[in-house]
């Protein structure tokens, strides 16, 4: 696999004509194929989301969250929002240099409708589920985007719609202005909500946070990396990103475990706000872990593994299948709502 070097560090060399053709072919190959390191990170992000959904709404959700395995459940639950952040960072990193194409959002909309109708058909074929389905559930499945059946898909399509404006803004301003914009968005959509929730214990209504604005902030954050950061780094810098990723990654379940310990000792719900510091959409811990994880992977030597890229191409479909509201209802009807003994 050909290695990439920093643009600033590249030194001109005298190459023969065959060598020039070979090097040009290698560069063209790398440009036309996605970096498998980042695609592998996409797969890992999907596994984080699946684990989060299994704990929050799986067959044994109540048992996992309140039973003796709650420590493991908190660990699995903790990284779901980090996975979402990683997805948006990858999107911004790739799309900031792409021209807008209406085919892209239309393709996403087609996937959403396909899996929504597929799950509706499956539910209609399972008597235990179809008997409990109402008119509103059927209409929601028929119009999944308008009804916000998949909250992530709806927000993602909205992000694709405004991506040309975000790209133009990222390219038109300087590095300092773009950095300042990202910092302001993070303060209002992450830092302030975290402080408010931690002090008040209220995670339902936090000030300033807006999901579309948060996705735009993540998009611009990745755009800044793509436009103004080198594609490789010294060993010390790579190690610093790895160390930071470990610290932020460990802190996410640690805060959730601390909340459980404090609640067990004091039985006061006010410590519920500690959960917000690690496991909510606007968690500063979650975004920093996602950012450092993305940086670690981005600075690795680029690779192209077709099987990894192929698996990563199914990640959105896996989300649409397992995150459908009917999925766990069908699974419970087919396999039974069994919980392990305490």
Short mmCIF file of C-alpha atoms in Angstrom, two decimals:
data_model
loop_
_atom_site.label_atom_id
_atom_site.label_comp_id
_atom_site.label_asym_id
_atom_site.label_seq_id
_atom_site.Cartn_x
_atom_site.Cartn_y
_atom_site.Cartn_z
CA UNK A 1 0.00 0.00 0.00
CA UNK A 2 1.51 3.37 -0.98
CA UNK A 3 2.34 5.73 1.87
CA UNK A 4 1.24 9.33 1.99
CA UNK A 5 3.48 12.10 3.28
CA UNK A 6 2.65 15.61 4.46
CA UNK A 7 2.49 18.15 1.67
CA UNK A 8 4.83 20.48 3.55
CA UNK A 9 7.34 17.71 4.11
CA UNK A 10 7.44 16.45 0.55
CA UNK A 11 10.76 17.05 -1.20
CA UNK A 12 11.11 17.24 -4.96
CA UNK A 13 12.93 14.33 -6.52
CA UNK A 14 14.12 13.56 -10.01
CA UNK A 15 12.06 10.66 -11.29
CA UNK A 16 12.27 8.74 -14.51
CA UNK A 17 9.24 8.66 -16.81
CA UNK A 18 8.09 5.16 -15.66
CA UNK A 19 8.42 6.24 -12.02
CA UNK A 20 6.37 9.38 -12.69
CA UNK A 21 3.61 7.31 -14.26
CA UNK A 22 3.68 4.86 -11.37
CA UNK A 23 3.50 7.57 -8.69
CA UNK A 24 0.72 9.35 -10.60
CA UNK A 25 -1.24 6.12 -10.79
CA UNK A 26 -0.86 5.51 -7.06
CA UNK A 27 -2.09 9.01 -6.22
CA UNK A 28 -5.07 8.64 -8.52
CA UNK A 29 -5.89 5.29 -6.90
CA UNK A 30 -5.84 6.84 -3.41
CA UNK A 31 -8.01 9.74 -4.54
CA UNK A 32 -10.69 7.50 -6.05
CA UNK A 33 -10.87 5.07 -3.11
CA UNK A 34 -11.95 5.85 0.42
CA UNK A 35 -9.57 5.50 3.32
CA UNK A 36 -10.40 2.15 4.92
CA UNK A 37 -9.22 3.40 8.31
CA UNK A 38 -12.03 5.95 8.35
CA UNK A 39 -14.48 3.42 6.94
CA UNK A 40 -13.55 1.03 9.76
CA UNK A 41 -14.25 3.84 12.22
CA UNK A 42 -17.68 4.17 10.59
CA UNK A 43 -18.34 0.49 11.33
CA UNK A 44 -17.18 0.90 14.94
CA UNK A 45 -19.51 3.90 15.31
CA UNK A 46 -22.41 1.77 14.14
CA UNK A 47 -21.56 -0.90 16.71
CA UNK A 48 -21.61 1.82 19.39
CA UNK A 49 -25.09 2.86 18.29
CA UNK A 50 -26.37 -0.73 18.18
CA UNK A 51 -25.10 -1.36 21.73
CA UNK A 52 -26.74 1.88 22.88
CA UNK A 53 -30.09 0.91 21.36
CA UNK A 54 -29.95 -2.61 22.75
CA UNK A 55 -29.54 -1.28 26.28
CA UNK A 56 -32.09 1.54 25.93
CA UNK A 57 -34.87 -0.31 24.08
CA UNK A 58 -33.79 -3.93 23.67
CA UNK A 59 -35.58 -7.02 24.90
CA UNK A 60 -34.07 -6.76 28.38
CA UNK A 61 -33.67 -2.99 28.61
CA UNK A 62 -35.35 -2.64 31.98
CA UNK A 63 -33.37 -5.50 33.47
CA UNK A 64 -30.06 -4.20 32.16
CA UNK A 65 -30.54 -0.65 33.39
CA UNK A 66 -31.90 -1.52 36.84
CA UNK A 67 -30.54 -4.99 37.51
CA UNK A 68 -27.19 -6.27 38.71
CA UNK A 69 -25.67 -5.75 35.25
CA UNK A 70 -26.30 -1.99 35.29
CA UNK A 71 -22.57 -1.24 35.35
CA UNK A 72 -22.06 -3.12 32.09
CA UNK A 73 -25.26 -1.58 30.71
CA UNK A 74 -23.97 1.91 31.45
CA UNK A 75 -20.74 1.10 29.62
CA UNK A 76 -22.58 -0.16 26.52
CA UNK A 77 -25.09 2.69 26.65
CA UNK A 78 -22.47 5.41 27.05
CA UNK A 79 -21.00 5.47 23.56
CA UNK A 80 -24.17 5.67 21.44
CA UNK A 81 -24.07 9.43 21.04
CA UNK A 82 -20.34 9.26 20.37
CA UNK A 83 -21.14 7.02 17.42
CA UNK A 84 -23.57 9.62 16.08
CA UNK A 85 -20.94 12.35 16.42
CA UNK A 86 -18.41 10.20 14.57
CA UNK A 87 -20.84 9.72 11.66
CA UNK A 88 -21.32 13.48 11.25
CA UNK A 89 -17.58 14.16 11.52
CA UNK A 90 -16.91 11.65 8.75
CA UNK A 91 -19.63 13.25 6.63
CA UNK A 92 -18.19 16.74 7.04
CA UNK A 93 -14.65 15.54 6.38
CA UNK A 94 -15.60 13.93 3.07
CA UNK A 95 -18.22 16.38 1.82
CA UNK A 96 -16.56 19.75 2.43
CA UNK A 97 -14.69 19.40 -0.87
CA UNK A 98 -17.61 17.86 -2.77
CA UNK A 99 -20.03 19.69 -5.00
CA UNK A 100 -23.70 19.34 -4.10
CA UNK A 101 -25.68 16.64 -5.88
CA UNK A 102 -29.43 16.18 -5.46
CA UNK A 103 -28.85 12.45 -5.92
CA UNK A 104 -27.22 12.21 -2.49
CA UNK A 105 -30.23 13.24 -0.34
CA UNK A 106 -32.59 11.43 -2.71
CA UNK A 107 -30.58 8.24 -2.23
CA UNK A 108 -30.80 8.59 1.55
CA UNK A 109 -34.55 9.22 1.34
CA UNK A 110 -34.93 6.14 -0.84
CA UNK A 111 -33.09 4.00 1.72
CA UNK A 112 -35.24 5.36 4.54
CA UNK A 113 -38.48 4.57 2.72
CA UNK A 114 -37.28 1.12 1.68
CA UNK A 115 -36.41 -0.03 5.19
CA UNK A 116 -39.48 1.63 6.71
CA UNK A 117 -41.80 -0.12 4.26
CA UNK A 118 -39.88 -3.37 4.71
CA UNK A 119 -40.40 -3.29 8.48
CA UNK A 120 -44.07 -2.37 7.98
CA UNK A 121 -44.52 -5.39 5.72
CA UNK A 122 -42.81 -7.66 8.25
CA UNK A 123 -45.05 -6.34 11.03
CA UNK A 124 -48.17 -6.99 8.99
CA UNK A 125 -47.04 -10.60 8.53
CA UNK A 126 -46.58 -11.13 12.27
CA UNK A 127 -50.07 -11.44 13.84
CA UNK A 128 -48.88 -10.64 17.37
CA UNK A 129 -47.58 -7.28 16.13
CA UNK A 130 -50.13 -6.41 13.42
CA UNK A 131 -53.02 -6.77 15.87
CA UNK A 132 -51.55 -4.01 18.01
CA UNK A 133 -50.74 -1.63 15.15
CA UNK A 134 -52.85 1.48 14.83
CA UNK A 135 -53.52 3.94 12.04
CA UNK A 136 -50.93 6.42 13.27
CA UNK A 137 -48.18 3.78 13.30
CA UNK A 138 -48.96 2.80 9.72
CA UNK A 139 -48.96 6.44 8.56
CA UNK A 140 -45.65 6.99 10.37
CA UNK A 141 -44.12 4.04 8.52
CA UNK A 142 -45.45 5.30 5.18
CA UNK A 143 -44.05 8.80 5.71
CA UNK A 144 -40.92 8.16 7.81
CA UNK A 145 -39.07 11.39 7.02
CA UNK A 146 -41.93 13.83 7.63
CA UNK A 147 -42.99 11.96 10.78
CA UNK A 148 -39.43 11.89 12.12
CA UNK A 149 -39.63 8.11 12.48
CA UNK A 150 -35.84 8.04 12.21
CA UNK A 151 -34.70 11.18 13.99
CA UNK A 152 -31.13 10.77 12.75
CA UNK A 153 -32.15 10.24 9.13
CA UNK A 154 -34.38 13.32 9.16
CA UNK A 155 -31.64 15.49 10.66
CA UNK A 156 -29.06 13.99 8.30
CA UNK A 157 -31.13 14.81 5.22
CA UNK A 158 -31.54 18.36 6.53
CA UNK A 159 -27.75 18.55 6.97
CA UNK A 160 -27.21 17.40 3.37
CA UNK A 161 -29.65 20.07 2.20
CA UNK A 162 -27.68 22.87 3.86
CA UNK A 163 -24.25 21.37 3.16
CA UNK A 164 -23.62 23.61 0.09
CA UNK A 165 -23.98 26.69 2.31
CA UNK A 166 -21.75 25.17 5.00
CA UNK A 167 -19.13 24.29 2.38
CA UNK A 168 -19.18 27.79 0.90
CA UNK A 169 -18.81 29.29 4.36
CA UNK A 170 -15.93 26.96 5.29
CA UNK A 171 -14.06 27.77 2.08
CA UNK A 172 -14.72 31.52 2.17
CA UNK A 173 -13.51 32.30 5.69
CA UNK A 174 -10.03 31.89 7.07
CA UNK A 175 -8.83 29.28 9.53
CA UNK A 176 -9.14 31.62 12.54
CA UNK A 177 -12.69 32.65 11.67
CA UNK A 178 -13.77 29.06 11.09
CA UNK A 179 -12.17 27.96 14.36
CA UNK A 180 -13.90 30.77 16.25
CA UNK A 181 -17.25 29.83 14.72
CA UNK A 182 -16.83 26.19 15.78
CA UNK A 183 -15.81 27.21 19.33
CA UNK A 184 -18.88 29.45 19.71
CA UNK A 185 -21.21 26.71 18.45
CA UNK A 186 -19.68 24.17 20.83
CA UNK A 187 -19.98 26.53 23.80
CA UNK A 188 -23.68 27.23 23.17
CA UNK A 189 -24.65 23.71 22.09
CA UNK A 190 -22.51 21.62 24.44
CA UNK A 191 -20.69 23.42 27.26
CA UNK A 192 -23.63 25.52 28.49
CA UNK A 193 -26.17 22.64 28.28
CA UNK A 194 -23.74 20.36 30.19
CA UNK A 195 -23.23 22.92 32.96
CA UNK A 196 -26.97 23.63 33.19
CA UNK A 197 -27.93 19.94 33.35
CA UNK A 198 -25.22 19.11 35.88
CA UNK A 199 -26.33 21.92 38.21
CA UNK A 200 -30.09 21.56 37.79
CA UNK A 201 -30.45 17.83 37.16
CA UNK A 202 -32.80 18.65 34.26
CA UNK A 203 -31.82 17.02 30.98
CA UNK A 204 -35.12 17.42 29.12
CA UNK A 205 -34.99 21.17 28.50
CA UNK A 206 -31.50 22.61 28.26
CA UNK A 207 -30.80 26.15 27.02
CA UNK A 208 -29.54 26.97 23.51
CA UNK A 209 -29.14 23.37 22.29
CA UNK A 210 -30.52 22.69 18.82
CA UNK A 211 -29.98 19.38 17.06
CA UNK A 212 -29.67 20.81 13.51
CA UNK A 213 -27.22 23.45 14.75
CA UNK A 214 -25.23 20.78 16.60
CA UNK A 215 -24.92 18.68 13.44
CA UNK A 216 -23.78 21.81 11.57
CA UNK A 217 -21.17 22.43 14.27
CA UNK A 218 -19.80 18.89 13.90
CA UNK A 219 -19.80 19.27 10.11
CA UNK A 220 -17.81 22.52 10.30
CA UNK A 221 -15.45 20.99 12.84
CA UNK A 222 -14.57 18.20 10.40
CA UNK A 223 -14.41 20.72 7.53
CA UNK A 224 -11.82 22.72 9.44
CA UNK A 225 -9.72 19.58 9.93
CA UNK A 226 -9.91 18.74 6.24
CA UNK A 227 -9.08 22.24 5.01
CA UNK A 228 -6.50 23.43 7.54
CA UNK A 229 -4.83 20.38 9.11
CA UNK A 230 -2.06 18.25 7.56
CA UNK A 231 -2.97 14.70 6.61
CA UNK A 232 -0.14 13.27 8.72
CA UNK A 233 1.67 14.21 11.92
CA UNK A 234 4.75 13.54 13.97
CA UNK A 235 4.78 10.53 16.27
CA UNK A 236 4.46 12.73 19.36
CA UNK A 237 1.32 14.40 18.02
CA UNK A 238 -0.25 11.05 17.13
CA UNK A 239 0.51 9.80 20.63
CA UNK A 240 -1.10 12.89 22.15
CA UNK A 241 -4.30 12.21 20.19
CA UNK A 242 -4.29 8.58 21.31
CA UNK A 243 -3.78 9.60 24.95
CA UNK A 244 -6.55 12.18 24.72
CA UNK A 245 -8.92 9.65 23.13
CA UNK A 246 -8.26 7.18 25.97
CA UNK A 247 -8.85 9.84 28.65
CA UNK A 248 -12.07 11.13 27.12
CA UNK A 249 -13.25 7.60 26.31
CA UNK A 250 -12.77 6.35 29.87
CA UNK A 251 -14.38 9.48 31.33
CA UNK A 252 -17.70 8.82 29.57
CA UNK A 253 -18.76 5.67 31.51
CA UNK A 254 -16.86 6.91 34.58
CA UNK A 255 -19.24 9.86 34.95
CA UNK A 256 -22.24 7.55 34.54
CA UNK A 257 -20.85 5.17 37.17
CA UNK A 258 -20.20 8.10 39.50
CA UNK A 259 -23.82 9.13 39.16
CA UNK A 260 -24.95 5.62 40.07
CA UNK A 261 -22.68 5.55 43.12
CA UNK A 262 -23.85 8.96 44.34
CA UNK A 263 -27.49 8.01 43.85
CA UNK A 264 -27.00 4.70 45.68
CA UNK A 265 -25.41 6.47 48.64
CA UNK A 266 -27.64 9.54 48.87
CA UNK A 267 -30.80 8.42 46.97
CA UNK A 268 -31.08 11.94 45.59
CA UNK A 269 -32.16 12.34 41.96
CA UNK A 270 -30.30 15.63 41.64
CA UNK A 271 -27.22 13.60 40.73
CA UNK A 272 -29.09 12.46 37.63
CA UNK A 273 -27.52 15.49 35.95
CA UNK A 274 -24.14 13.73 36.00
CA UNK A 275 -25.50 11.45 33.31
CA UNK A 276 -25.73 14.43 30.95
CA UNK A 277 -22.00 15.00 31.14
CA UNK A 278 -21.29 11.80 29.27
CA UNK A 279 -24.32 10.24 27.59
CA UNK A 280 -26.42 12.95 25.95
CA UNK A 281 -26.26 14.33 22.41
CA UNK A 282 -24.68 17.55 23.63
CA UNK A 283 -22.11 15.90 25.92
CA UNK A 284 -18.74 17.66 25.79
CA UNK A 285 -17.20 14.33 26.77
CA UNK A 286 -18.86 12.60 23.81
CA UNK A 287 -17.78 15.17 21.24
CA UNK A 288 -14.20 15.31 22.51
CA UNK A 289 -13.93 11.51 22.46
CA UNK A 290 -15.39 11.38 18.94
CA UNK A 291 -13.03 14.15 17.78
CA UNK A 292 -9.88 12.57 19.21
CA UNK A 293 -10.90 9.14 17.95
CA UNK A 294 -11.41 10.59 14.49
CA UNK A 295 -8.04 12.35 14.63
CA UNK A 296 -6.27 9.12 15.63
CA UNK A 297 -7.74 7.26 12.68
CA UNK A 298 -7.25 10.11 10.20
CA UNK A 299 -3.54 10.39 10.97
CA UNK A 300 -2.88 6.69 10.47
CA UNK A 301 -1.26 5.54 7.25
CA UNK A 302 -4.08 5.43 4.65
CA UNK A 303 -5.15 1.98 3.54
CA UNK A 304 -7.58 0.59 1.04
CA UNK A 305 -9.31 -2.66 1.98
CA UNK A 306 -12.26 -3.34 -0.27
CA UNK A 307 -13.99 -5.65 2.20
CA UNK A 308 -13.89 -2.94 4.90
CA UNK A 309 -15.26 -0.33 2.50
CA UNK A 310 -17.97 -2.77 1.43
CA UNK A 311 -19.04 -3.48 5.01
CA UNK A 312 -19.03 0.24 5.82
CA UNK A 313 -21.40 0.91 2.91
CA UNK A 314 -24.06 -1.14 4.73
CA UNK A 315 -23.74 0.78 8.01
CA UNK A 316 -26.59 3.20 7.30
CA UNK A 317 -28.84 0.34 6.24
CA UNK A 318 -28.05 -1.48 9.48
CA UNK A 319 -29.06 1.63 11.41
CA UNK A 320 -32.34 1.95 9.49
CA UNK A 321 -33.17 -1.70 10.11
CA UNK A 322 -32.37 -2.02 13.80
CA UNK A 323 -33.51 1.49 14.85
CA UNK A 324 -37.00 1.13 13.40
CA UNK A 325 -39.70 1.34 16.12
CA UNK A 326 -41.15 -1.97 14.91
CA UNK A 327 -37.86 -3.87 15.09
CA UNK A 328 -37.86 -4.73 18.78
CA UNK A 329 -41.63 -5.35 18.71
CA UNK A 330 -41.16 -7.99 16.01
CA UNK A 331 -38.17 -9.49 17.80
CA UNK A 332 -40.13 -9.72 21.05
CA UNK A 333 -43.10 -11.34 19.28
CA UNK A 334 -40.93 -13.90 17.51
CA UNK A 335 -38.41 -14.76 20.23
CA UNK A 336 -40.35 -13.78 23.32
CA UNK A 337 -39.72 -11.04 25.90
CA UNK A 338 -37.47 -13.14 28.07
CA UNK A 339 -35.25 -11.73 30.78
CA UNK A 340 -32.50 -13.59 32.60
CA UNK A 341 -33.05 -14.54 36.17
CA UNK A 342 -31.82 -12.05 38.77
#
